[in-house]
PDB file of C-alpha atoms in Angstrom:
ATOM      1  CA  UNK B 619    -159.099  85.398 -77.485  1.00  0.00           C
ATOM      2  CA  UNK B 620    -160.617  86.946 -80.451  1.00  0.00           C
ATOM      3  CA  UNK B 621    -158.981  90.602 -79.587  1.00  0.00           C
ATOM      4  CA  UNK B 622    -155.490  88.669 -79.325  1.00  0.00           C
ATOM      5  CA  UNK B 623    -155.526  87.499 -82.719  1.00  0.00           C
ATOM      6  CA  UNK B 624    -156.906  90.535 -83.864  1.00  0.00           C
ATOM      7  CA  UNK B 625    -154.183  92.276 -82.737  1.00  0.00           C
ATOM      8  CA  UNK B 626    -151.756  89.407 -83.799  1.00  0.00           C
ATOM      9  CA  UNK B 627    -153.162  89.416 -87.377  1.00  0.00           C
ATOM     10  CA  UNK B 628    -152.337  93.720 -87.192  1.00  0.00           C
ATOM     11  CA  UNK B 629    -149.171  93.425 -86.469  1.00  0.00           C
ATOM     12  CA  UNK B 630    -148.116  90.888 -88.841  1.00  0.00           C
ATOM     13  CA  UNK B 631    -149.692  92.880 -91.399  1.00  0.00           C
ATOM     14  CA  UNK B 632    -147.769  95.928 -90.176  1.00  0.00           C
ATOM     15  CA  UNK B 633    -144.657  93.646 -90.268  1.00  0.00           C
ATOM     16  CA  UNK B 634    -145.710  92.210 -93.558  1.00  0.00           C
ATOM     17  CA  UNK B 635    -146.149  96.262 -94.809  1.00  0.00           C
ATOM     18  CA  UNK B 636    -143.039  97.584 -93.383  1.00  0.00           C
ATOM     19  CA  UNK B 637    -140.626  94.813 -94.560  1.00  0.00           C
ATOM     20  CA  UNK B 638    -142.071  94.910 -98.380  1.00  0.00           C
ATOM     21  CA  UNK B 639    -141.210  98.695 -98.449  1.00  0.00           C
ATOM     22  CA  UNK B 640    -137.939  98.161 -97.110  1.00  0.00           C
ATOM     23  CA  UNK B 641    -137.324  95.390 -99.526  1.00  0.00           C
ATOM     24  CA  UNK B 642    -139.011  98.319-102.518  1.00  0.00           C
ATOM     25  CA  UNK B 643    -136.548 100.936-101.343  1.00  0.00           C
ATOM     26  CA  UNK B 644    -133.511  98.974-101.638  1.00  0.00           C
ATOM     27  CA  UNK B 645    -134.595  97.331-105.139  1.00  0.00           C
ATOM     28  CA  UNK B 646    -132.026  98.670-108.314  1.00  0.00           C
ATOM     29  CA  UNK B 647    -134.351  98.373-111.012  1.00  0.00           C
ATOM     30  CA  UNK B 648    -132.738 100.864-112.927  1.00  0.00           C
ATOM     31  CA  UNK B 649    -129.466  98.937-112.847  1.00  0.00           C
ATOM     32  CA  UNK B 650    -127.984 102.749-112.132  1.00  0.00           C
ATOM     33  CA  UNK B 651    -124.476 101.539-110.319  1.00  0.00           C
ATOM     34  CA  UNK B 652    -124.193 102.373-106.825  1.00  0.00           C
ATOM     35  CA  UNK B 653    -121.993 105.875-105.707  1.00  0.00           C
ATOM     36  CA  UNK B 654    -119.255 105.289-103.911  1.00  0.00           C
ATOM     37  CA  UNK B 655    -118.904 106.908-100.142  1.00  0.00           C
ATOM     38  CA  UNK B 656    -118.254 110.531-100.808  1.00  0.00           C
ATOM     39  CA  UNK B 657    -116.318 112.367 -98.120  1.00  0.00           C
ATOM     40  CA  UNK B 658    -117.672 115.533 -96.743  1.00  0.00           C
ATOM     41  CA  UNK B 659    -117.167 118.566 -98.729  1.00  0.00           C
ATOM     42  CA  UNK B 660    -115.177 120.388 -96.044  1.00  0.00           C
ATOM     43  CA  UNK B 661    -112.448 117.610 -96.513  1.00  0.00           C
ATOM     44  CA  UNK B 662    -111.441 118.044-100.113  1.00  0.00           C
ATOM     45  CA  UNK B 663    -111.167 122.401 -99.268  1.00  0.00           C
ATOM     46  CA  UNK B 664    -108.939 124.490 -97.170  1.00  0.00           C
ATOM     47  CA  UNK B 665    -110.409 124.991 -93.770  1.00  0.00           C
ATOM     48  CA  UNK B 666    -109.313 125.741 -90.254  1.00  0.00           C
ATOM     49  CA  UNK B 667    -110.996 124.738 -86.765  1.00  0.00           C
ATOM     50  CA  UNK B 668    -110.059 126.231 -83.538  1.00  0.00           C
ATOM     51  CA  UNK B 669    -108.689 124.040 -80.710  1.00  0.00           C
ATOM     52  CA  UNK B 670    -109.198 124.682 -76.634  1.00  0.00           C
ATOM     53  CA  UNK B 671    -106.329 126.667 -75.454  1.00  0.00           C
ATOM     54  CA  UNK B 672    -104.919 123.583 -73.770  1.00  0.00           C
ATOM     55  CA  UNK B 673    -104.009 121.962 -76.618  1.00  0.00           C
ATOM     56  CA  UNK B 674    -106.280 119.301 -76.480  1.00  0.00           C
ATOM     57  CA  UNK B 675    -108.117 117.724 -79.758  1.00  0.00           C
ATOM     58  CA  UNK B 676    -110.605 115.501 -81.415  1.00  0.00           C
ATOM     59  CA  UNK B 677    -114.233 115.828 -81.643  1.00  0.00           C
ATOM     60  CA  UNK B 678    -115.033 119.142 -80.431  1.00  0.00           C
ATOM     61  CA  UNK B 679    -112.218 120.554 -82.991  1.00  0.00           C
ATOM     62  CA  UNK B 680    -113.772 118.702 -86.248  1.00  0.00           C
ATOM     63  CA  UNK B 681    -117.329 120.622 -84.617  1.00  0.00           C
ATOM     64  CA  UNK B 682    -115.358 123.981 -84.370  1.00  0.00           C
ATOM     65  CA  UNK B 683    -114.609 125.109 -87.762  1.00  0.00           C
ATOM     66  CA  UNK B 684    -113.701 128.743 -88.009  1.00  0.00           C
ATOM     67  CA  UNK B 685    -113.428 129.526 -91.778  1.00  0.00           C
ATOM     68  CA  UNK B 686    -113.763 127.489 -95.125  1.00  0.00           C
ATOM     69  CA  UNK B 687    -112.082 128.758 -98.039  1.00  0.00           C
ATOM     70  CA  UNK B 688    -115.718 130.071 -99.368  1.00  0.00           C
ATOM     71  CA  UNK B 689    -114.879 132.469 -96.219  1.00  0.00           C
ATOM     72  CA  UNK B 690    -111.602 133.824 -97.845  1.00  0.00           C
ATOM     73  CA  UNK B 691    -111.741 136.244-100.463  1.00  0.00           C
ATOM     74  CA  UNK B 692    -107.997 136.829-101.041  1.00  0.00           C
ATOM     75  CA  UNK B 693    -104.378 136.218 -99.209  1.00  0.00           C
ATOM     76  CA  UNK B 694    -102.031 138.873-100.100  1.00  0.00           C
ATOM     77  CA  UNK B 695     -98.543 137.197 -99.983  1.00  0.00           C
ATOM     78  CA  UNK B 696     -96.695 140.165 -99.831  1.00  0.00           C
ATOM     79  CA  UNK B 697     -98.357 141.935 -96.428  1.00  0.00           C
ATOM     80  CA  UNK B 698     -99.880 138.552 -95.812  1.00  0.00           C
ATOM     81  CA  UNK B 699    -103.334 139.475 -95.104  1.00  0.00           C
ATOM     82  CA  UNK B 700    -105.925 136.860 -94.845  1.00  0.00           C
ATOM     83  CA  UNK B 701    -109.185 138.773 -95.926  1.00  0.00           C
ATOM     84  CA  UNK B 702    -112.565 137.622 -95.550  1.00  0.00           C
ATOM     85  CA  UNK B 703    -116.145 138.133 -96.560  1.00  0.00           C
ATOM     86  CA  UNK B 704    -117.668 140.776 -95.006  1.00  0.00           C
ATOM     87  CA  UNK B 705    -120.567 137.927 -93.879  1.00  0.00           C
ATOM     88  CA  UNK B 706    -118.314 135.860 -92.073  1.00  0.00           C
ATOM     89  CA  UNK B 707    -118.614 136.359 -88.544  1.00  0.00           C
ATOM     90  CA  UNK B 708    -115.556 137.321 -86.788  1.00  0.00           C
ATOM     91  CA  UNK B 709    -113.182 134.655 -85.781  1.00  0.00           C
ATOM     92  CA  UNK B 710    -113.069 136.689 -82.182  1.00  0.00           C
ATOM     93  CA  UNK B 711    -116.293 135.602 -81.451  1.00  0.00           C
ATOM     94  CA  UNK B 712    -115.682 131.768 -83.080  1.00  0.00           C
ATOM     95  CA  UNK B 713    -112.801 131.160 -80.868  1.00  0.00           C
ATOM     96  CA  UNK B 714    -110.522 133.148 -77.621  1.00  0.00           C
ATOM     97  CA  UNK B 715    -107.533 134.664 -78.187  1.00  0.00           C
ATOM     98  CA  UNK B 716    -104.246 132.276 -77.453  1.00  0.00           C
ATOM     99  CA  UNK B 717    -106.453 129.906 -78.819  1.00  0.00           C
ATOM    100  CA  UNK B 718    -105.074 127.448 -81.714  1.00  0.00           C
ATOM    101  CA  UNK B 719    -105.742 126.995 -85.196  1.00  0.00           C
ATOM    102  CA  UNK B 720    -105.143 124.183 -87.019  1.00  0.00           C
ATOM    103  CA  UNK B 721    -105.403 124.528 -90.904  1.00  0.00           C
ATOM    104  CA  UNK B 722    -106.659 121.570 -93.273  1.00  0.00           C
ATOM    105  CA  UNK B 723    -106.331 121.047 -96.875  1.00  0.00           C
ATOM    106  CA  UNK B 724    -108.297 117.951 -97.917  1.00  0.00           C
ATOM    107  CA  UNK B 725    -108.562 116.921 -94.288  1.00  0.00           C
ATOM    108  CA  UNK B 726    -104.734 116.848 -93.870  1.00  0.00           C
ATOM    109  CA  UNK B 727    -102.882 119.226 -91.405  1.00  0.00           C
ATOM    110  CA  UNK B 728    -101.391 121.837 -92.907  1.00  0.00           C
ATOM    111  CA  UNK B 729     -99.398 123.997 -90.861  1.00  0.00           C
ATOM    112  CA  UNK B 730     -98.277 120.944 -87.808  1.00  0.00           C
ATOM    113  CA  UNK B 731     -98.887 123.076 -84.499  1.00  0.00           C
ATOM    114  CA  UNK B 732    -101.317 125.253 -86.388  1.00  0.00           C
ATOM    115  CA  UNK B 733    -101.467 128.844 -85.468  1.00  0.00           C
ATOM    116  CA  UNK B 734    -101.829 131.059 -82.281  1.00  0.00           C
ATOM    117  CA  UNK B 735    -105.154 133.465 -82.360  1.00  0.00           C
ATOM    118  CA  UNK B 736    -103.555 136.570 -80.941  1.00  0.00           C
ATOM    119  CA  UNK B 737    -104.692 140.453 -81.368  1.00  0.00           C
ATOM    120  CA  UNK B 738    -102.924 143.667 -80.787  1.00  0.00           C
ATOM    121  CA  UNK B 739    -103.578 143.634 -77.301  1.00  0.00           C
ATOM    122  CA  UNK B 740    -101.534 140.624 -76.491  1.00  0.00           C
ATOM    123  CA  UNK B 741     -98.475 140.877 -74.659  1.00  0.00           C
ATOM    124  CA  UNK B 742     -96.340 137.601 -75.293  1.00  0.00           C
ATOM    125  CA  UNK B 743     -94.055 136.348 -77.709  1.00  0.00           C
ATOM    126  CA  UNK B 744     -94.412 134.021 -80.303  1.00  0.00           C
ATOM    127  CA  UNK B 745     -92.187 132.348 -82.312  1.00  0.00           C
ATOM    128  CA  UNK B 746     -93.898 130.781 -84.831  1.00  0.00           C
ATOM    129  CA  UNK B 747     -97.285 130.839 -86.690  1.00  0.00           C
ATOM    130  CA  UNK B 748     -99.859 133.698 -85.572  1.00  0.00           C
ATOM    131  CA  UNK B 749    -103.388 134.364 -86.933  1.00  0.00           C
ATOM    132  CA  UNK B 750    -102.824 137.795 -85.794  1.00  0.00           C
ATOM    133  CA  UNK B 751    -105.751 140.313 -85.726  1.00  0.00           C
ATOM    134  CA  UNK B 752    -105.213 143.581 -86.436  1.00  0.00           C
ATOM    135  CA  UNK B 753    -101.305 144.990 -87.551  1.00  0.00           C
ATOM    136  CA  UNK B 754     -99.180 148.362 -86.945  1.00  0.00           C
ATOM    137  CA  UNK B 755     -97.606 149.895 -89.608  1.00  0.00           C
ATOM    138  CA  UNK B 756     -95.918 152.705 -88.633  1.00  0.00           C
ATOM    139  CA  UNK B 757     -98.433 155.260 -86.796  1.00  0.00           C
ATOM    140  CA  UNK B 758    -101.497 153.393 -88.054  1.00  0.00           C
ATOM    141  CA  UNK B 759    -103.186 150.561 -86.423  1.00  0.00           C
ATOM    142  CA  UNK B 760    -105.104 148.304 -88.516  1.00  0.00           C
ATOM    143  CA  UNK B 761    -107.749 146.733 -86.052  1.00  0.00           C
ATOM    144  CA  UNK B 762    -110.198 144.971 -88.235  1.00  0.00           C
ATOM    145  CA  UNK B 763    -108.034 142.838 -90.754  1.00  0.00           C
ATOM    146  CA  UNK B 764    -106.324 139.215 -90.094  1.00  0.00           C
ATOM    147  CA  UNK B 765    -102.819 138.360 -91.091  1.00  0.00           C
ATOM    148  CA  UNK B 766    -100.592 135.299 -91.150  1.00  0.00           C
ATOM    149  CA  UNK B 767     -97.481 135.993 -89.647  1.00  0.00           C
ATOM    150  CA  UNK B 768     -94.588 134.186 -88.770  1.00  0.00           C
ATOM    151  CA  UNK B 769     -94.292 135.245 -85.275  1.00  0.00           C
ATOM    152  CA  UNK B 770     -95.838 137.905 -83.117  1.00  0.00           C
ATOM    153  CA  UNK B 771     -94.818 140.699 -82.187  1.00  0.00           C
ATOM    154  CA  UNK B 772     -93.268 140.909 -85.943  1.00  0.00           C
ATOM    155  CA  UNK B 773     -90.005 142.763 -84.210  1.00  0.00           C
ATOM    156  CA  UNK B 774     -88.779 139.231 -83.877  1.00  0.00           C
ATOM    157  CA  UNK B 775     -88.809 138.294 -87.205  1.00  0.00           C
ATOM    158  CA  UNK B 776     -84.909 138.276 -87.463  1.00  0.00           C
ATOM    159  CA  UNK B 777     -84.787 135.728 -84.392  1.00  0.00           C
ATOM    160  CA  UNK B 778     -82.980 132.194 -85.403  1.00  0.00           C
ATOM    161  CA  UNK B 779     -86.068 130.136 -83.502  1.00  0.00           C
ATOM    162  CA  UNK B 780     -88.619 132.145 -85.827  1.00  0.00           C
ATOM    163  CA  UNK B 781     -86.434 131.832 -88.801  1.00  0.00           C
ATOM    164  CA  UNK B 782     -86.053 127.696 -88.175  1.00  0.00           C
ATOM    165  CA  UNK B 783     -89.790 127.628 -87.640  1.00  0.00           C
ATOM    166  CA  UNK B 784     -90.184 128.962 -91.174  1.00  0.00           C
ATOM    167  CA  UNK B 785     -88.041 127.179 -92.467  1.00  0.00           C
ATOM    168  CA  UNK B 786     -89.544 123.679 -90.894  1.00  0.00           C
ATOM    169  CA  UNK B 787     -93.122 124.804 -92.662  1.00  0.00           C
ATOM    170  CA  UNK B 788     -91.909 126.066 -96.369  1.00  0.00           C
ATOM    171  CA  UNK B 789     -92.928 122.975 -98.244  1.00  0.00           C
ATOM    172  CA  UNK B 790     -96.530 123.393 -96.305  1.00  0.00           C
ATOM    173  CA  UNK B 791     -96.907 127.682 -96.986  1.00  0.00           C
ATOM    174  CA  UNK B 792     -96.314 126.958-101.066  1.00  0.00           C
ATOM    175  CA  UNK B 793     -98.910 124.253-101.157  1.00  0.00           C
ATOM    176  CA  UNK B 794    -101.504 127.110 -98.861  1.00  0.00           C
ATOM    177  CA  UNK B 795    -100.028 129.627-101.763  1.00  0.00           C
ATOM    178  CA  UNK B 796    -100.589 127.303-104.684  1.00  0.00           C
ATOM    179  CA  UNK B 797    -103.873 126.201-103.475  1.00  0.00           C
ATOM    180  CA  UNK B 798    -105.058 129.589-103.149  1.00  0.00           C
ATOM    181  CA  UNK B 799    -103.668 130.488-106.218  1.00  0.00           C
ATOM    182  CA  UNK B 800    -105.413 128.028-107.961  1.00  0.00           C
ATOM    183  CA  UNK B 801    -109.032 128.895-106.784  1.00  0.00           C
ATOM    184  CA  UNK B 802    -107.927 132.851-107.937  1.00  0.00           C
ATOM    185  CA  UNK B 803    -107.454 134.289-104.081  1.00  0.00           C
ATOM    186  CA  UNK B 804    -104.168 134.871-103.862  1.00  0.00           C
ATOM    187  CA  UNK B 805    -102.531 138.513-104.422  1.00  0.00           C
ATOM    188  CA  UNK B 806     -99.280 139.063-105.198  1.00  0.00           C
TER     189      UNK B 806
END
């Protein structure tokens, strides 16, 4: 009987402990306002996650995220080059080719239907948004850069579907211009 409320008397005393440090920890002595809920970083920037090949989306998307804009060190608007750090791992080995891309600014889609991953290699068409990896120009092939195109392969830039598909997304490229512009990473 004795061991019983020995070990009664212990556990209200661990009870007793436990519930005044609870009540210490939440005390405001210092009458400091509480912050309000602060959203994750990532959702006031420019990011992009890559999305199964199926289309499908949700959690394992939000988990994927290929690039921040602390990844990007300039977009040239003119050959439309997305360069990155030279730390970033490449996107190749973040997510497949024919994979999509979906682009965020402050947690908001930015390009609806994101962008195809695609490389040099590939042999369809696309009419509308590529993250394409790698570029020809002429008799040189440019194998190690990323560029935003409007469709792939760039021969179809002239098509009406492409054209239409650029037109749909104008208000959406000037706010991924202007935003880079404004945190100095955009080349003109």
């Amino acid at each position: 009987m004795k061991k019983q409320i020995r070990n009664c008397f212990w556990m209200l005393a661990i009870a007793t402990a436990s519930l005044a440090m609870s009540m210490t920890a939440c005390n405001n002595d210092d009458n400091e306002t509480a912050k309000p809920f602060t959203t994750d970083p990532i959702e006031s920037s420019l990011y992009a996650c890559g999305i199964s090949q199926d289309g499908t989306r949700g959690v394992a998307e939000a988990a994927n995220v290929v690039f921040t804009e602390d990844d990007i060190l300039w977009f040239d608007v003119n050959t439309r080059e997305l360069r990155f750090r030279d730390t970033m791992e490449p996107l190749r080995e973040k997510i497949p080719l024919l994979a999509g891309v979906n682009f965020y600014l402050g947690g908001e889609y930015l390009f609806s239907g994101g962008a195809t991953h695609v490389s040099l290699i590939c042999s369809q068409v696309f009419d509308d948004l590529v993250l394409c990896c790698g570029k020809i120009d002429g008799e040189v092939v440019d194998n190690g850069h990323y560029y935003l195109h409007d469709c792939y392969p760039l021969q179809f830039i002239d098509d009406e579907r492409v054209q239409a598909n650029r037109e749909k997304r104008s208000a959406q490229w000037k706010l991924f211009t202007d935003y880079l512009e404004s945190k100095g990473k955009l080349k003109k």
